[in-house]
Coordinates of C-alpha atoms and ligand atoms in Angstrom, one line a residue:
M183 CA -0.1 -0.1 0.0
G184 CA 1.2 3.2 -0.7
D185 CA -0.3 7.0 -0.1
I186 CA -2.5 9.0 -2.2
A187 CA 0.3 11.2 -3.9
V188 CA 0.0 14.9 -3.2
P189 CA 2.4 17.4 -5.0
Y190 CA 5.7 18.9 -3.4
P191 CA 5.4 22.2 -1.7
W192 CA 7.2 24.0 -4.4
Q193 CA 4.8 22.7 -6.8
Q194 CA 1.6 24.6 -5.5
D195 CA 1.6 27.3 -8.3
Y196 CA 1.6 24.7 -11.2
W197 CA -1.1 22.5 -9.0
G198 CA -3.3 25.3 -8.6
K199 CA -3.3 25.7 -12.5
L200 CA -4.0 22.0 -13.2
I201 CA -6.7 21.5 -10.8
G202 CA -8.2 25.1 -11.9
A203 CA -7.9 23.7 -15.4
E204 CA -9.8 20.7 -14.7
A205 CA -12.5 22.5 -12.5
E206 CA -13.3 25.0 -15.6
K207 CA -13.4 22.2 -17.8
H208 CA -10.4 23.5 -19.8
L209 CA -8.0 20.4 -19.2
P210 CA -6.5 19.3 -22.5
H211 CA -6.5 15.7 -23.1
A212 CA -2.6 15.4 -23.5
L213 CA 0.0 17.2 -21.3
M214 CA 3.7 17.1 -21.4
F215 CA 5.4 17.7 -18.2
V216 CA 8.7 19.0 -19.0
G217 CA 11.7 20.2 -16.6
Q218 CA 15.2 18.8 -15.5
Q219 CA 15.6 15.5 -13.6
G220 CA 14.9 16.2 -9.8
V221 CA 12.2 18.6 -9.9
G222 CA 9.4 16.3 -9.0
K223 CA 7.7 15.8 -12.4
N224 CA 6.8 12.2 -11.7
R225 CA 5.2 13.1 -8.4
I226 CA 2.8 15.8 -9.6
A227 CA 1.9 13.6 -12.5
Q228 CA 1.0 10.9 -10.2
A229 CA -0.9 13.3 -7.7
F230 CA -2.7 14.7 -10.8
A231 CA -3.7 11.3 -12.0
H232 CA -5.0 10.4 -8.4
Y233 CA -6.8 13.8 -8.0
L234 CA -8.5 13.4 -11.6
L235 CA -9.8 9.7 -10.6
C236 CA -10.8 10.7 -7.1
D237 CA -14.6 10.4 -6.7
D238 CA -15.0 12.8 -3.9
D239 CA -17.3 16.2 -4.7
G240 CA -14.8 18.1 -2.1
K241 CA -11.7 17.5 -3.7
N242 CA -11.5 20.9 -5.6
S243 CA -11.9 22.8 -2.4
Q244 CA -9.4 20.6 -0.9
A245 CA -7.1 20.8 -3.7
R246 CA -6.2 17.1 -3.3
A247 CA -7.5 13.3 -3.7
C248 CA -9.7 12.9 -0.8
G249 CA -7.9 9.4 0.1
F250 CA -10.9 7.7 1.3
C251 CA -13.1 7.0 -1.6
K252 CA -13.2 3.6 -3.8
S253 CA -11.1 5.3 -6.3
C254 CA -8.3 6.7 -4.0
Q255 CA -8.3 3.2 -2.0
L256 CA -7.6 1.4 -5.3
N257 CA -4.8 4.2 -6.2
T258 CA -3.3 3.8 -2.8
A259 CA -3.0 0.2 -3.4
G260 CA -1.8 0.7 -7.0
T261 CA -4.5 -1.2 -8.6
H262 CA -6.9 1.4 -10.0
P263 CA -8.0 0.0 -13.7
D264 CA -8.5 3.3 -15.0
L265 CA -4.9 4.5 -14.4
K266 CA -2.1 3.0 -16.8
M267 CA 1.5 3.7 -16.4
I268 CA 3.5 3.1 -19.5
E269 CA 7.2 2.8 -18.7
P270 CA 10.3 0.9 -20.1
E271 CA 10.1 -2.7 -18.9
E272 CA 13.7 -2.3 -18.1
L273 CA 15.2 0.9 -16.6
G274 CA 17.1 2.9 -19.2
K275 CA 15.6 0.9 -22.2
A276 CA 12.9 2.0 -24.7
I277 CA 9.1 1.6 -24.6
K278 CA 7.9 -0.8 -26.9
I279 CA 5.7 -0.6 -29.7
D280 CA 3.7 -3.7 -28.1
Q281 CA 3.2 -1.7 -24.9
V282 CA 1.7 1.3 -26.8
R283 CA -0.5 -1.1 -28.6
A284 CA -2.0 -3.0 -25.8
L285 CA -2.7 0.7 -24.3
V286 CA -4.6 1.8 -27.2
T287 CA -6.7 -1.3 -27.2
S288 CA -7.4 -1.0 -23.5
I289 CA -8.7 2.7 -23.7
Q290 CA -10.7 2.2 -26.8
K291 CA -12.8 0.1 -24.4
T292 CA -15.1 2.1 -21.8
A293 CA -13.7 3.2 -18.5
Q294 CA -14.2 0.9 -15.7
F295 CA -15.4 3.7 -13.2
D296 CA -17.5 6.4 -14.2
G297 CA -14.9 9.3 -14.3
Y298 CA -11.6 10.1 -16.1
R299 CA -9.2 7.6 -17.5
V300 CA -5.6 8.9 -16.9
V301 CA -2.5 7.4 -18.7
I302 CA 1.0 8.4 -17.4
I303 CA 3.9 7.7 -20.0
R304 CA 7.2 8.3 -18.8
P305 CA 10.0 8.9 -19.7
A306 CA 8.5 10.0 -22.9
E307 CA 11.6 10.3 -24.5
A308 CA 11.9 6.4 -24.1
L309 CA 9.3 6.0 -26.6
N310 CA 11.0 4.4 -29.8
I311 CA 9.8 5.7 -33.1
A312 CA 7.7 2.8 -33.9
A313 CA 6.0 3.4 -30.3
A314 CA 5.5 6.9 -30.9
N315 CA 3.9 6.6 -34.1
A316 CA 1.5 4.0 -32.7
L317 CA 0.7 6.7 -30.0
L318 CA 0.0 9.6 -32.4
K319 CA -3.9 8.9 -33.2
T320 CA -4.5 8.3 -29.4
L321 CA -2.8 11.6 -28.6
E322 CA -4.9 13.4 -31.0
E323 CA -8.4 11.8 -29.8
P324 CA -7.8 9.8 -26.9
G325 CA -11.6 9.6 -26.4
E326 CA -14.0 11.2 -24.0
G327 CA -12.4 11.6 -20.4
T328 CA -9.1 10.2 -21.0
V329 CA -6.1 12.3 -20.2
L330 CA -2.6 11.4 -21.1
L331 CA 0.2 12.7 -19.0
L332 CA 3.8 12.6 -20.5
V333 CA 6.6 13.0 -18.5
T334 CA 10.1 14.0 -19.8
N335 CA 13.6 15.1 -18.9
S336 CA 14.5 15.5 -22.3
V337 CA 12.0 17.4 -24.6
S338 CA 14.6 17.7 -27.3
A339 CA 14.8 14.1 -27.6
L340 CA 10.8 13.9 -28.5
L341 CA 9.5 13.6 -32.0
P342 CA 8.0 17.0 -33.0
T343 CA 4.9 14.8 -33.8
I344 CA 4.4 13.7 -30.2
K345 CA 5.2 17.5 -28.8
S346 CA 2.9 19.1 -31.0
R347 CA -0.2 17.0 -30.1
C348 CA 0.7 17.8 -26.3
Q349 CA 0.0 20.9 -24.0
T350 CA 3.4 21.5 -22.5
V351 CA 3.7 22.3 -18.8
S352 CA 7.1 23.5 -18.1
F353 CA 8.7 22.8 -14.4
N354 CA 11.3 25.4 -13.5
V355 CA 13.9 24.5 -11.1
P356 CA 12.4 25.9 -8.0
A357 CA 13.9 28.8 -6.0
K358 CA 15.7 27.7 -2.9
E359 CA 13.4 29.4 -0.4
K360 CA 10.7 27.3 -1.6
V361 CA 12.7 24.1 -1.2
L362 CA 14.7 24.8 2.0
P363 CA 11.5 24.6 4.6
W364 CA 10.9 21.0 3.1
L365 CA 14.4 19.7 2.8
T366 CA 16.0 21.4 6.0
P367 CA 13.9 19.0 8.5
I368 CA 14.8 15.9 6.2
V369 CA 18.5 16.8 6.3
G370 CA 18.4 18.0 9.9
D371 CA 20.8 20.9 9.7
A372 CA 20.1 24.2 7.8
D373 CA 23.7 24.7 6.4
Q374 CA 24.0 21.3 5.2
A375 CA 20.6 21.5 3.6
L376 CA 21.7 24.7 1.6
H377 CA 24.9 22.8 0.9
L378 CA 23.3 19.9 -0.7
L379 CA 21.0 21.9 -2.7
R380 CA 23.6 24.2 -4.1
A381 CA 25.6 21.1 -5.0
A382 CA 22.3 19.7 -6.8
S383 CA 22.0 23.0 -8.8
D384 CA 18.8 23.5 -6.8
C385 CA 17.1 20.4 -8.0
P386 CA 15.4 19.3 -4.8
L387 CA 15.1 15.5 -5.4
K388 CA 18.8 15.3 -6.6
A389 CA 19.9 17.0 -3.1
L390 CA 17.8 14.2 -1.3
E391 CA 19.8 11.5 -3.4
F392 CA 23.2 13.2 -2.5
L393 CA 22.1 13.1 1.3
D394 CA 21.5 9.3 0.7
S395 CA 24.8 8.4 -1.2
E396 CA 28.0 7.4 0.0
W397 CA 29.2 8.8 -3.0
F398 CA 28.7 12.3 -2.0
G399 CA 31.5 12.0 0.7
K400 CA 33.9 11.2 -2.4
R401 CA 33.4 14.5 -3.9
A402 CA 36.3 16.4 -2.6
E403 CA 38.5 13.5 -3.3
T404 CA 37.4 13.5 -6.8
L405 CA 38.2 16.9 -7.3
Q406 CA 41.4 16.7 -5.6
D407 CA 42.2 13.8 -8.4
L408 CA 41.6 16.4 -10.7
L409 CA 44.0 18.6 -9.6
A410 CA 46.3 15.8 -9.2
I411 CA 46.0 15.0 -12.8
Q412 CA 46.7 18.9 -13.5
A413 CA 49.8 18.7 -11.2
G414 CA 50.9 15.6 -13.0
T415 CA 51.2 13.7 -9.8
M416 CA 47.9 11.3 -11.0
D417 CA 47.8 9.1 -14.2
P418 CA 44.7 9.8 -16.2
L419 CA 44.6 6.0 -16.9
R420 CA 44.8 5.0 -13.3
L421 CA 42.1 7.7 -12.3
A422 CA 39.5 6.5 -15.2
K423 CA 39.8 3.0 -13.8
K424 CA 38.9 4.3 -10.2
W425 CA 36.1 6.1 -11.4
L426 CA 34.8 3.0 -13.4
D427 CA 33.4 2.1 -9.9
Y428 CA 31.6 5.5 -9.4
P429 CA 28.0 6.2 -10.8
I430 CA 29.0 7.8 -14.1
L431 CA 25.9 10.2 -14.7
E432 CA 26.4 11.4 -11.0
L433 CA 29.9 11.9 -11.6
M434 CA 29.4 13.8 -15.0
D435 CA 26.9 16.2 -13.2
W436 CA 29.6 16.8 -10.6
L437 CA 32.1 17.7 -13.2
L438 CA 29.4 19.8 -15.1
I439 CA 28.7 21.8 -11.9
W440 CA 32.3 22.2 -11.2
S441 CA 33.2 23.5 -15.0
V442 CA 30.4 26.2 -14.3
D443 CA 32.1 27.1 -10.9
L444 CA 35.3 27.3 -12.6
L445 CA 34.0 29.7 -15.4
K446 CA 32.4 31.7 -12.5
L447 CA 35.5 32.0 -10.6
Q448 CA 37.4 32.8 -13.8
T449 CA 34.8 35.7 -14.6
G450 CA 34.9 36.9 -10.8
V451 CA 31.7 35.8 -9.7
N452 CA 33.1 34.1 -6.5
E453 CA 29.9 34.6 -4.2
R454 CA 27.6 32.6 -6.4
V455 CA 29.6 29.3 -6.8
N456 CA 27.4 26.2 -6.3
N457 CA 30.3 24.4 -4.4
P458 CA 31.3 26.7 -1.7
D459 CA 32.7 24.0 0.4
L460 CA 35.1 23.2 -2.4
L461 CA 36.3 26.8 -3.0
P462 CA 40.0 26.5 -2.3
F463 CA 40.4 23.4 -4.9
L464 CA 38.3 25.1 -7.2
T465 CA 40.0 28.5 -7.0
T466 CA 43.5 26.5 -7.5
L467 CA 42.2 24.9 -10.5
A468 CA 40.6 28.2 -12.1
G469 CA 44.1 29.9 -11.6
Q470 CA 45.7 26.9 -13.6
L471 CA 43.3 26.7 -16.7
N472 CA 42.4 29.3 -19.2
S473 CA 38.6 29.8 -19.7
D474 CA 38.6 28.1 -22.9
S475 CA 39.9 24.9 -21.6
A476 CA 37.2 25.2 -18.8
I477 CA 34.6 25.5 -21.4
S478 CA 35.8 22.8 -23.7
F479 CA 36.0 20.5 -20.7
G480 CA 32.4 21.2 -20.0
D481 CA 31.3 20.3 -23.5
K482 CA 33.4 17.0 -23.2
V483 CA 31.6 16.1 -20.0
G484 CA 28.2 16.8 -21.6
N485 CA 29.1 14.5 -24.4
V486 CA 30.1 12.0 -22.1
K487 CA 27.0 12.0 -20.2
R488 CA 24.8 11.8 -23.3
E489 CA 26.8 8.7 -24.6
S490 CA 26.3 6.9 -21.2
M491 CA 22.6 7.7 -21.5
S492 CA 22.3 6.4 -25.0
S493 CA 21.1 3.0 -25.3
A494 CA 24.3 1.6 -27.4
N495 CA 25.8 0.1 -24.4
P496 CA 29.2 2.5 -24.5
N497 CA 32.7 1.5 -23.3
K498 CA 32.8 3.6 -19.9
Q499 CA 36.3 3.0 -19.4
L500 CA 37.1 4.4 -22.8
L501 CA 34.9 7.4 -22.5
L502 CA 36.7 8.3 -19.0
E503 CA 40.1 7.8 -20.3
D504 CA 39.5 9.9 -23.3
L505 CA 37.9 12.6 -21.2
L506 CA 40.8 12.5 -18.5
L507 CA 43.3 12.7 -21.1
Q508 CA 41.8 15.6 -22.5
W509 CA 41.9 17.2 -18.9
Q510 CA 45.7 16.4 -18.5
D511 CA 46.5 18.7 -21.7
A512 CA 43.9 21.4 -20.6
Ligands
ZN623 ZN1 -11.0 10.1 -3.4

């Protein structure tokens, strides 16, 4: 059993608009939730699905699903027949055409209950071309009372034919002051909460992941290893091997944030660095690199991240070696 999903505190403005559109019967039949990973798009999609399916007449004045009606009970059990989740069968893989065909068939039948039917597709960029094409007609005319919620971290990876059939809702990275009242009690310390949030580029759920990961403790060591390569006391190939044990996407996120900080330091905006606790190391590095090197290193890191996310199973060791060799010459 789970709980009825509710939006995160920093999502109240978006939430008000969504439930307002429903109350005024202006709800589009296909919505695309767009935004960076870690801002809570999945949560608000699920909350909205639960809200739409809730049978309680007072739900709009409460601004949430009631949690008690038959529909809400089914949703907390994860078994509501009118809520369909379409996700890759394996993490990181594509959503297949068979999954979309089964969905299309099922929503041609009438709803089991007398209300909405909701389909959540996530991440929408995982739809392969065949699956996306099979979805187009349903996106255009899903049928009375059916709402499709597509969630994506990477709107640029979506086919234009999908995008054009959905109304986009863009979730920005929230302001710190909206997040800290939520994050600080979880972390238990105001300074530490602020520090995590900065290191996560203000993405709240990413900050939470950092809190949980042992990997976060290796951060300073990782930056020192980069310094050691610059100083010629560490072999790039040996470091690439060490980094093979680290989660590569998170590692690339660190490097990206650091390269932004290096540029900030080089252009004199010291007070706004994302990683103030690493300032001594970052300042040393910023003094050693020219700004072109910091930019081209950031580009390279972005490439490694994209290649790591591609389905082609890249050779991580080669990617890291290549990256660190470039760093050595920066
Ligand atoms: Zn309810």
